[in-house]
PDB file of C-alpha atoms and ligand atoms in Angstrom:
ATOM      1  CA  MET A 133      13.408   9.813   4.732  1.00 83.00           C
ATOM      2  CA  ASN A 134      13.275   7.317   7.640  1.00 93.00           C
ATOM      3  CA  LEU A 135       9.773   5.939   7.643  1.00 97.00           C
ATOM      4  CA  LEU A 136       8.579   2.745   8.956  1.00 97.00           C
ATOM      5  CA  SER A 137       5.711   0.614   7.582  1.00 97.00           C
ATOM      6  CA  PRO A 138       3.706   0.326  10.990  1.00 97.00           C
ATOM      7  CA  GLN A 139       3.304   4.037  11.074  1.00 98.00           C
ATOM      8  CA  PRO A 140      -0.348   5.345  10.469  1.00 98.00           C
ATOM      9  CA  ILE A 141      -1.792   7.268   7.668  1.00 98.00           C
ATOM     10  CA  GLY A 142      -2.876  10.576   8.303  1.00 98.00           C
ATOM     11  CA  ILE A 143      -6.080  11.692   6.133  1.00 98.00           C
ATOM     12  CA  PHE A 144      -7.894  15.209   6.493  1.00 98.00           C
ATOM     13  CA  ASP A 145     -10.895  17.354   5.073  1.00 98.00           C
ATOM     14  CA  SER A 146     -12.833  20.072   6.324  1.00 97.00           C
ATOM     15  CA  GLY A 147     -15.328  17.781   7.526  1.00 95.00           C
ATOM     16  CA  ALA A 148     -16.926  14.302   6.785  1.00 93.00           C
ATOM     17  CA  GLY A 149     -16.363  14.321   2.894  1.00 94.00           C
ATOM     18  CA  GLY A 150     -12.733  12.733   3.354  1.00 97.00           C
ATOM     19  CA  LEU A 151     -14.269  10.003   4.997  1.00 96.00           C
ATOM     20  CA  THR A 152     -15.394   8.683   1.331  1.00 95.00           C
ATOM     21  CA  VAL A 153     -11.896   8.821   0.681  1.00 98.00           C
ATOM     22  CA  ALA A 154     -10.525   7.147   3.779  1.00 97.00           C
ATOM     23  CA  SER A 155     -13.110   4.505   3.730  1.00 96.00           C
ATOM     24  CA  ALA A 156     -11.816   3.386   0.086  1.00 97.00           C
ATOM     25  CA  VAL A 157      -8.195   3.285   1.503  1.00 98.00           C
ATOM     26  CA  LYS A 158      -9.582   1.286   4.492  1.00 97.00           C
ATOM     27  CA  LYS A 159     -11.175  -1.175   2.062  1.00 96.00           C
ATOM     28  CA  MET A 160      -8.039  -1.348  -0.340  1.00 97.00           C
ATOM     29  CA  LEU A 161      -5.481  -1.475   2.524  1.00 98.00           C
ATOM     30  CA  PRO A 162      -7.116  -2.896   5.707  1.00 97.00           C
ATOM     31  CA  ASN A 163      -3.694  -3.343   7.563  1.00 97.00           C
ATOM     32  CA  GLU A 164      -3.103   0.577   7.636  1.00 98.00           C
ATOM     33  CA  LYS A 165      -4.060   2.626  10.477  1.00 98.00           C
ATOM     34  CA  ILE A 166      -5.855   5.719   9.783  1.00 98.00           C
ATOM     35  CA  ILE A 167      -6.064   8.829  11.690  1.00 98.00           C
ATOM     36  CA  TYR A 168      -8.558  11.120  10.273  1.00 98.00           C
ATOM     37  CA  PHE A 169      -9.078  14.790  11.123  1.00 98.00           C
ATOM     38  CA  GLY A 170     -12.221  16.550  10.155  1.00 97.00           C
ATOM     39  CA  ASP A 171     -11.960  20.542  10.559  1.00 98.00           C
ATOM     40  CA  THR A 172     -15.600  20.791  11.269  1.00 96.00           C
ATOM     41  CA  ALA A 173     -14.992  24.062  13.347  1.00 96.00           C
ATOM     42  CA  HIS A 174     -13.666  25.718  10.259  1.00 97.00           C
ATOM     43  CA  LEU A 175     -16.167  24.103   7.775  1.00 94.00           C
ATOM     44  CA  PRO A 176     -16.734  24.731   4.930  1.00 96.00           C
ATOM     45  CA  TYR A 177     -13.242  25.330   3.331  1.00 97.00           C
ATOM     46  CA  GLY A 178     -15.010  26.010   0.101  1.00 96.00           C
ATOM     47  CA  ASP A 179     -15.747  29.792   0.415  1.00 95.00           C
ATOM     48  CA  LYS A 180     -12.866  30.882   2.567  1.00 98.00           C
ATOM     49  CA  SER A 181      -9.752  32.304   0.959  1.00 98.00           C
ATOM     50  CA  PHE A 182      -6.670  30.120  -0.114  1.00 98.00           C
ATOM     51  CA  GLU A 183      -4.618  31.837   2.622  1.00 98.00           C
ATOM     52  CA  THR A 184      -7.049  30.888   5.311  1.00 98.00           C
ATOM     53  CA  VAL A 185      -7.390  27.178   3.985  1.00 98.00           C
ATOM     54  CA  LYS A 186      -3.452  26.850   3.876  1.00 98.00           C
ATOM     55  CA  LYS A 187      -3.142  28.032   7.453  1.00 98.00           C
ATOM     56  CA  TYR A 188      -5.953  25.546   8.553  1.00 98.00           C
ATOM     57  CA  ALA A 189      -4.387  22.724   6.450  1.00 98.00           C
ATOM     58  CA  LEU A 190      -0.881  23.251   7.982  1.00 98.00           C
ATOM     59  CA  ARG A 191      -2.239  23.383  11.563  1.00 98.00           C
ATOM     60  CA  ILE A 192      -3.574  19.965  10.659  1.00 98.00           C
ATOM     61  CA  THR A 193      -0.332  18.759   8.907  1.00 98.00           C
ATOM     62  CA  ASP A 194       1.484  19.572  12.157  1.00 98.00           C
ATOM     63  CA  PHE A 195      -0.903  17.596  14.181  1.00 98.00           C
ATOM     64  CA  LEU A 196      -0.822  14.458  11.785  1.00 98.00           C
ATOM     65  CA  LEU A 197       3.245  14.805  11.846  1.00 98.00           C
ATOM     66  CA  GLU A 198       3.154  14.552  15.508  1.00 98.00           C
ATOM     67  CA  LYS A 199       1.171  11.737  15.432  1.00 98.00           C
ATOM     68  CA  LYS A 200       3.942  10.103  13.363  1.00 98.00           C
ATOM     69  CA  CYS A 201       1.796   9.509  10.031  1.00 98.00           C
ATOM     70  CA  LYS A 202       4.143   8.184   7.214  1.00 98.00           C
ATOM     71  CA  LEU A 203       1.834   9.617   4.613  1.00 98.00           C
ATOM     72  CA  ILE A 204      -0.679  12.547   4.723  1.00 98.00           C
ATOM     73  CA  LEU A 205      -3.551  12.332   2.280  1.00 99.00           C
ATOM     74  CA  ILE A 206      -5.266  15.662   1.920  1.00 98.00           C
ATOM     75  CA  ALA A 207      -8.671  14.241   1.153  1.00 98.00           C
ATOM     76  CA  CYS A 208     -10.027  17.611   0.284  1.00 98.00           C
ATOM     77  CA  ASN A 209     -10.112  19.031  -3.299  1.00 98.00           C
ATOM     78  CA  THR A 210     -10.312  22.880  -2.042  1.00 98.00           C
ATOM     79  CA  ALA A 211      -7.363  22.059   0.413  1.00 98.00           C
ATOM     80  CA  SER A 212      -5.575  20.016  -2.156  1.00 98.00           C
ATOM     81  CA  ALA A 213      -5.771  23.202  -4.472  1.00 98.00           C
ATOM     82  CA  ALA A 214      -4.876  25.806  -1.760  1.00 98.00           C
ATOM     83  CA  ALA A 215      -2.307  23.978   0.498  1.00 98.00           C
ATOM     84  CA  TYR A 216      -0.626  20.831  -1.320  1.00 98.00           C
ATOM     85  CA  GLU A 217       2.570  22.571  -1.964  1.00 98.00           C
ATOM     86  CA  SER A 218       2.823  24.105   1.574  1.00 98.00           C
ATOM     87  CA  VAL A 219       1.748  20.979   3.161  1.00 98.00           C
ATOM     88  CA  LYS A 220       4.440  19.023   1.273  1.00 98.00           C
ATOM     89  CA  GLU A 221       6.944  21.727   2.246  1.00 98.00           C
ATOM     90  CA  ARG A 222       6.024  21.329   5.748  1.00 98.00           C
ATOM     91  CA  ALA A 223       6.152  17.634   5.808  1.00 98.00           C
ATOM     92  CA  GLU A 224       9.508  17.218   4.076  1.00 98.00           C
ATOM     93  CA  GLY A 225      11.675  14.461   5.338  1.00 97.00           C
ATOM     94  CA  LYS A 226       8.911  13.367   7.758  1.00 98.00           C
ATOM     95  CA  ALA A 227       5.984  12.270   5.773  1.00 98.00           C
ATOM     96  CA  LEU A 228       4.798  11.659   2.029  1.00 98.00           C
ATOM     97  CA  VAL A 229       2.080  13.792   0.955  1.00 98.00           C
ATOM     98  CA  LEU A 230      -0.622  13.047  -1.412  1.00 98.00           C
ATOM     99  CA  ASN A 231      -3.349  15.033  -2.868  1.00 98.00           C
ATOM    100  CA  VAL A 232      -6.879  14.108  -4.507  1.00 98.00           C
ATOM    101  CA  ILE A 233      -6.720  16.197  -7.545  1.00 98.00           C
ATOM    102  CA  ASP A 234      -3.819  14.691  -9.529  1.00 98.00           C
ATOM    103  CA  PRO A 235      -4.912  11.127  -9.251  1.00 98.00           C
ATOM    104  CA  ALA A 236      -8.423  12.093 -10.741  1.00 98.00           C
ATOM    105  CA  THR A 237      -6.879  14.447 -13.469  1.00 98.00           C
ATOM    106  CA  GLU A 238      -4.512  11.961 -14.459  1.00 98.00           C
ATOM    107  CA  PHE A 239      -7.214   9.227 -14.895  1.00 97.00           C
ATOM    108  CA  VAL A 240      -9.792  11.516 -16.724  1.00 98.00           C
ATOM    109  CA  ALA A 241      -6.951  12.741 -19.021  1.00 97.00           C
ATOM    110  CA  LYS A 242      -6.232   9.452 -19.913  1.00 96.00           C
ATOM    111  CA  GLU A 243      -9.842   8.219 -20.742  1.00 97.00           C
ATOM    112  CA  LYS A 244      -9.940   8.871 -24.674  1.00 96.00           C
ATOM    113  CA  LYS A 245     -13.730   8.495 -24.742  1.00 96.00           C
ATOM    114  CA  LEU A 246     -14.185  11.283 -22.492  1.00 97.00           C
ATOM    115  CA  LYS A 247     -14.167  14.505 -24.792  1.00 97.00           C
ATOM    116  CA  LYS A 248     -16.497  16.812 -22.771  1.00 98.00           C
ATOM    117  CA  VAL A 249     -16.208  16.733 -18.983  1.00 98.00           C
ATOM    118  CA  GLY A 250     -18.166  18.600 -16.307  1.00 98.00           C
ATOM    119  CA  VAL A 251     -16.444  19.256 -13.033  1.00 98.00           C
ATOM    120  CA  ILE A 252     -18.431  20.092 -10.082  1.00 98.00           C
ATOM    121  CA  GLY A 253     -16.693  21.604  -6.844  1.00 98.00           C
ATOM    122  CA  THR A 254     -16.663  24.263  -4.359  1.00 97.00           C
ATOM    123  CA  LYS A 255     -16.192  27.934  -5.124  1.00 97.00           C
ATOM    124  CA  GLY A 256     -12.327  27.419  -4.116  1.00 98.00           C
ATOM    125  CA  THR A 257     -11.814  24.604  -6.292  1.00 98.00           C
ATOM    126  CA  VAL A 258     -13.488  25.833  -9.232  1.00 98.00           C
ATOM    127  CA  SER A 259     -12.063  29.434  -9.379  1.00 98.00           C
ATOM    128  CA  ALA A 260      -8.643  27.971  -9.109  1.00 98.00           C
ATOM    129  CA  GLY A 261      -9.284  26.106 -12.386  1.00 98.00           C
ATOM    130  CA  ILE A 262      -7.130  23.632 -11.165  1.00 98.00           C
ATOM    131  CA  TYR A 263      -9.057  20.445 -12.818  1.00 98.00           C
ATOM    132  CA  SER A 264      -9.040  22.337 -16.286  1.00 98.00           C
ATOM    133  CA  GLU A 265      -5.539  23.283 -16.183  1.00 98.00           C
ATOM    134  CA  LYS A 266      -4.337  19.853 -14.884  1.00 98.00           C
ATOM    135  CA  ILE A 267      -6.446  17.985 -17.436  1.00 98.00           C
ATOM    136  CA  LYS A 268      -5.554  19.974 -20.446  1.00 98.00           C
ATOM    137  CA  ASN A 269      -1.945  20.056 -19.521  1.00 98.00           C
ATOM    138  CA  ILE A 270      -1.996  16.148 -20.314  1.00 98.00           C
ATOM    139  CA  SER A 271      -4.837  16.213 -22.862  1.00 98.00           C
ATOM    140  CA  PRO A 272      -5.319  19.539 -24.507  1.00 98.00           C
ATOM    141  CA  GLU A 273      -8.088  18.648 -26.537  1.00 97.00           C
ATOM    142  CA  LYS A 274     -10.439  17.868 -23.878  1.00 98.00           C
ATOM    143  CA  GLU A 275     -13.434  20.335 -23.165  1.00 98.00           C
ATOM    144  CA  VAL A 276     -13.345  20.883 -19.302  1.00 98.00           C
ATOM    145  CA  ILE A 277     -16.638  22.768 -17.898  1.00 98.00           C
ATOM    146  CA  SER A 278     -16.580  23.639 -14.261  1.00 98.00           C
ATOM    147  CA  MET A 279     -19.100  24.961 -12.103  1.00 98.00           C
ATOM    148  CA  ALA A 280     -19.346  25.474  -8.328  1.00 98.00           C
ATOM    149  CA  THR A 281     -22.042  23.998  -6.127  1.00 98.00           C
ATOM    150  CA  PRO A 282     -21.671  25.252  -3.040  1.00 97.00           C
ATOM    151  CA  LEU A 283     -24.825  24.468  -1.370  1.00 96.00           C
ATOM    152  CA  LEU A 284     -24.121  20.697  -1.522  1.00 96.00           C
ATOM    153  CA  VAL A 285     -21.485  20.620   1.314  1.00 93.00           C
ATOM    154  CA  PRO A 286     -23.773  22.132   3.928  1.00 92.00           C
ATOM    155  CA  LEU A 287     -26.442  19.953   2.773  1.00 93.00           C
ATOM    156  CA  ILE A 288     -24.502  16.758   3.334  1.00 91.00           C
ATOM    157  CA  GLU A 289     -22.950  17.764   6.715  1.00 86.00           C
ATOM    158  CA  GLU A 290     -26.539  18.590   7.812  1.00 86.00           C
ATOM    159  CA  GLY A 291     -27.490  15.012   6.745  1.00 86.00           C
ATOM    160  CA  PHE A 292     -29.964  16.168   4.032  1.00 89.00           C
ATOM    161  CA  ILE A 293     -28.737  13.267   1.636  1.00 86.00           C
ATOM    162  CA  PHE A 294     -31.666  11.131   0.594  1.00 83.00           C
ATOM    163  CA  ASP A 295     -34.221  13.494   0.308  1.00 87.00           C
ATOM    164  CA  ASN A 296     -36.297  16.065  -1.754  1.00 91.00           C
ATOM    165  CA  ILE A 297     -34.310  18.886  -0.759  1.00 93.00           C
ATOM    166  CA  SER A 298     -30.922  17.298  -1.940  1.00 94.00           C
ATOM    167  CA  ASN A 299     -32.654  16.108  -5.077  1.00 95.00           C
ATOM    168  CA  ALA A 300     -34.084  19.866  -6.020  1.00 96.00           C
ATOM    169  CA  VAL A 301     -30.509  21.255  -5.458  1.00 97.00           C
ATOM    170  CA  ILE A 302     -28.682  18.678  -7.429  1.00 98.00           C
ATOM    171  CA  LYS A 303     -31.448  19.269 -10.317  1.00 97.00           C
ATOM    172  CA  GLU A 304     -31.229  23.006  -9.978  1.00 97.00           C
ATOM    173  CA  TYR A 305     -27.292  22.793 -10.447  1.00 98.00           C
ATOM    174  CA  LEU A 306     -27.058  19.959 -12.770  1.00 98.00           C
ATOM    175  CA  SER A 307     -29.611  21.365 -15.305  1.00 98.00           C
ATOM    176  CA  ASN A 308     -27.565  24.065 -15.864  1.00 98.00           C
ATOM    177  CA  GLU A 309     -27.091  24.820 -19.670  1.00 97.00           C
ATOM    178  CA  LYS A 310     -23.246  24.644 -19.337  1.00 96.00           C
ATOM    179  CA  LEU A 311     -23.439  21.051 -18.314  1.00 97.00           C
ATOM    180  CA  LYS A 312     -25.255  19.784 -21.243  1.00 96.00           C
ATOM    181  CA  ASN A 313     -24.122  16.936 -23.386  1.00 97.00           C
ATOM    182  CA  ILE A 314     -21.159  16.152 -21.281  1.00 98.00           C
ATOM    183  CA  ASP A 315     -19.687  12.599 -21.279  1.00 98.00           C
ATOM    184  CA  ALA A 316     -18.746  12.597 -17.710  1.00 98.00           C
ATOM    185  CA  LEU A 317     -19.216  14.530 -14.426  1.00 98.00           C
ATOM    186  CA  ILE A 318     -16.178  14.640 -12.036  1.00 98.00           C
ATOM    187  CA  LEU A 319     -16.998  15.017  -8.365  1.00 98.00           C
ATOM    188  CA  ALA A 320     -14.284  17.397  -7.462  1.00 98.00           C
ATOM    189  CA  CYS A 321     -15.382  17.546  -3.864  1.00 98.00           C
ATOM    190  CA  THR A 322     -14.565  14.627  -1.637  1.00 97.00           C
ATOM    191  CA  HIS A 323     -18.183  15.140   0.299  1.00 95.00           C
ATOM    192  CA  TYR A 324     -20.048  14.644  -3.011  1.00 97.00           C
ATOM    193  CA  PRO A 325     -19.688  10.641  -3.261  1.00 96.00           C
ATOM    194  CA  VAL A 326     -22.092  10.809  -0.331  1.00 94.00           C
ATOM    195  CA  ILE A 327     -24.964  11.800  -2.794  1.00 95.00           C
ATOM    196  CA  LYS A 328     -23.615  10.074  -6.020  1.00 96.00           C
ATOM    197  CA  ASN A 329     -26.427   8.007  -6.468  1.00 95.00           C
ATOM    198  CA  GLN A 330     -28.690  10.918  -6.481  1.00 96.00           C
ATOM    199  CA  ILE A 331     -26.520  12.599  -9.181  1.00 97.00           C
ATOM    200  CA  ARG A 332     -26.341   9.402 -10.954  1.00 97.00           C
ATOM    201  CA  LYS A 333     -30.217   9.210 -10.772  1.00 96.00           C
ATOM    202  CA  PHE A 334     -30.581  12.870 -12.157  1.00 97.00           C
ATOM    203  CA  TYR A 335     -28.652  11.617 -15.192  1.00 98.00           C
ATOM    204  CA  ASN A 336     -30.631   8.507 -15.454  1.00 97.00           C
ATOM    205  CA  PHE A 337     -27.589   6.372 -14.886  1.00 97.00           C
ATOM    206  CA  LYS A 338     -26.514   7.257 -18.277  1.00 96.00           C
ATOM    207  CA  THR A 339     -23.857   9.885 -17.761  1.00 97.00           C
ATOM    208  CA  ALA A 340     -20.582   8.523 -15.884  1.00 97.00           C
ATOM    209  CA  VAL A 341     -20.253  10.036 -12.687  1.00 98.00           C
ATOM    210  CA  ILE A 342     -16.347   9.952 -11.640  1.00 97.00           C
ATOM    211  CA  ASP A 343     -15.670   9.941  -7.726  1.00 95.00           C
ATOM    212  CA  SER A 344     -12.113   9.715  -7.164  1.00 94.00           C
ATOM    213  CA  SER A 345     -12.096   8.002  -3.841  1.00 97.00           C
ATOM    214  CA  GLU A 346     -11.121   4.830  -5.222  1.00 96.00           C
ATOM    215  CA  ILE A 347      -8.764   6.473  -7.681  1.00 98.00           C
ATOM    216  CA  VAL A 348      -7.039   8.033  -4.780  1.00 98.00           C
ATOM    217  CA  ALA A 349      -6.882   4.835  -2.736  1.00 98.00           C
ATOM    218  CA  ARG A 350      -5.143   2.889  -5.663  1.00 98.00           C
ATOM    219  CA  LYS A 351      -2.528   5.940  -6.024  1.00 98.00           C
ATOM    220  CA  LEU A 352      -1.977   5.909  -2.001  1.00 98.00           C
ATOM    221  CA  ARG A 353      -1.302   2.097  -2.425  1.00 98.00           C
ATOM    222  CA  ASP A 354       1.010   2.394  -5.255  1.00 98.00           C
ATOM    223  CA  VAL A 355       3.052   5.114  -3.486  1.00 98.00           C
ATOM    224  CA  LEU A 356       3.235   2.971  -0.235  1.00 98.00           C
ATOM    225  CA  THR A 357       4.188   0.010  -2.373  1.00 98.00           C
ATOM    226  CA  LYS A 358       6.866   1.867  -4.085  1.00 98.00           C
ATOM    227  CA  ASN A 359       8.373   3.380  -1.013  1.00 98.00           C
ATOM    228  CA  LYS A 360       8.172  -0.167   0.626  1.00 98.00           C
ATOM    229  CA  LEU A 361       5.858   1.039   3.367  1.00 98.00           C
ATOM    230  CA  LEU A 362       2.840  -1.120   3.006  1.00 98.00           C
ATOM    231  CA  ASN A 363       2.115  -2.448   6.505  1.00 98.00           C
ATOM    232  CA  LYS A 364       2.502  -6.144   6.739  1.00 95.00           C
ATOM    233  CA  ASP A 365       0.990  -6.620  10.043  1.00 94.00           C
ATOM    234  CA  ASP A 366      -2.286  -8.104   9.607  1.00 91.00           C
ATOM    235  CA  ARG A 367      -3.959  -7.295  12.955  1.00 94.00           C
ATOM    236  CA  ILE A 368      -6.872  -5.232  12.808  1.00 91.00           C
ATOM    237  CA  PRO A 369      -5.688  -1.532  13.251  1.00 96.00           C
ATOM    238  CA  GLU A 370      -7.666   0.681  15.590  1.00 95.00           C
ATOM    239  CA  HIS A 371      -8.123   3.772  13.575  1.00 97.00           C
ATOM    240  CA  GLU A 372      -8.553   7.343  15.065  1.00 97.00           C
ATOM    241  CA  PHE A 373     -11.289  10.014  14.278  1.00 97.00           C
ATOM    242  CA  TYR A 374     -10.751  13.498  15.425  1.00 98.00           C
ATOM    243  CA  VAL A 375     -12.951  16.796  14.806  1.00 97.00           C
ATOM    244  CA  SER A 376     -12.168  20.195  15.667  1.00 98.00           C
ATOM    245  CA  ASP A 377     -15.867  20.594  16.793  1.00 96.00           C
ATOM    246  CA  TYR A 378     -18.678  18.049  17.413  1.00 92.00           C
ATOM    247  CA  THR A 379     -21.382  17.805  14.919  1.00 85.00           C
ATOM    248  CA  ASP A 380     -24.512  15.664  14.957  1.00 77.00           C
ATOM    249  CA  PHE A 381     -23.835  14.032  11.750  1.00 82.00           C
ATOM    250  CA  PHE A 382     -20.052  13.464  11.754  1.00 90.00           C
ATOM    251  CA  GLU A 383     -20.352  10.061  13.898  1.00 90.00           C
ATOM    252  CA  THR A 384     -23.144   8.829  11.837  1.00 89.00           C
ATOM    253  CA  LEU A 385     -21.548   9.357   8.575  1.00 87.00           C
ATOM    254  CA  ALA A 386     -18.194   7.959   9.944  1.00 91.00           C
ATOM    255  CA  GLU A 387     -19.922   4.915  11.082  1.00 92.00           C
ATOM    256  CA  MET A 388     -21.739   4.536   7.987  1.00 88.00           C
ATOM    257  CA  PHE A 389     -18.524   4.522   5.988  1.00 88.00           C
ATOM    258  CA  PHE A 390     -16.154   2.535   8.035  1.00 88.00           C
ATOM    259  CA  ASP A 391     -18.939   0.117   9.140  1.00 87.00           C
ATOM    260  CA  GLU A 392     -17.541  -0.143  12.763  1.00 88.00           C
ATOM    261  CA  LYS A 393     -18.458   1.879  15.960  1.00 89.00           C
ATOM    262  CA  ILE A 394     -16.238   4.659  16.138  1.00 90.00           C
ATOM    263  CA  LYS A 395     -14.776   6.888  18.977  1.00 91.00           C
ATOM    264  CA  LEU A 396     -15.013  10.583  17.959  1.00 94.00           C
ATOM    265  CA  ARG A 397     -12.287  12.747  19.673  1.00 96.00           C
ATOM    266  CA  LYS A 398     -12.579  16.586  19.731  1.00 96.00           C
ATOM    267  CA  LYS A 399      -9.041  18.461  19.024  1.00 96.00           C
ATOM    268  CA  TYR A 400      -9.428  21.989  18.294  1.00 93.00           C
ATOM    269  CA  LEU A 401      -6.280  23.175  16.484  1.00 92.00           C
TER     270      LEU A 401
HETATM  271  N1  DGL B 514     -14.753  18.176   0.934  1.00 84.09           N
HETATM  272  C1  DGL B 514     -13.892  19.481   0.723  1.00 84.09           C
HETATM  273  C2  DGL B 514     -13.357  19.218  -0.919  1.00 84.09           C
HETATM  274  O1  DGL B 514     -13.065  18.346  -1.220  1.00 84.09           O
HETATM  275  C3  DGL B 514     -14.424  20.682   0.906  1.00 84.09           C
HETATM  276  C4  DGL B 514     -15.612  20.946   1.290  1.00 84.09           C
HETATM  277  C5  DGL B 514     -15.752  22.419   1.951  1.00 84.09           C
HETATM  278  O2  DGL B 514     -15.431  22.280   3.147  1.00 84.09           O
HETATM  279  O3  DGL B 514     -16.317  23.458   1.383  1.00 84.09           O
HETATM  280  O4  DGL B 514     -13.406  20.363  -1.400  1.00 84.09           O
END
């Protein structure tokens, strides 16, 4: 593959959730230019068929390849579960591809003290059983309990973050008998780190809440290092943000995560 280090990194999600990962990438690799795509016109991905999610993911992949990205990070668990192989195939020879599930499951599988882990995610991610499968492939002795929490993404995208509505929904979901006595809860949806503190509070800060954004950013750094693709140019890059439809909250969230004024562009794919 003939890739050059100044080429940008493409990151996509169904909406604003992937910004949690993009912001971890920005912090860890400040020289890298990021092109972010939030597929807000098709959000949520979590209750769509994998066939449909794959179609959307491939359109975004084509767009990011046109933008000459050296690496495409699928910053969405649902799309990672539905479309990782297809995206890799489409980008073959043109860009490296990473998903958010492998780094997180490898990390959890290796944490010896975590015996029983809970996983919350979209209906798509949970019904694929992918977290349990990948963790047990490495550590068959672990107990993995997965539960779909489909109301959380719409709440977050609508800006219900630090309020009683989100707290009530979190409480309702996490009080489920299935999740009793877990050693850790994995946030298997990139939107959920936005409400991580409320989730930690539900557990009185006593249960580990695993947000994979930093784990994924570390993996991305390792892959770029291994492929000699880390950008050495230390001028501050101008990141680009695209959405397939304007939503009220996207810009606010993007500015909150990126700590800078952003110019949002609309691109329907
Ligand atoms: N942020 C996405 C994920 O990690 C999906 C949210 C959705 O569109 O349902 O699964």
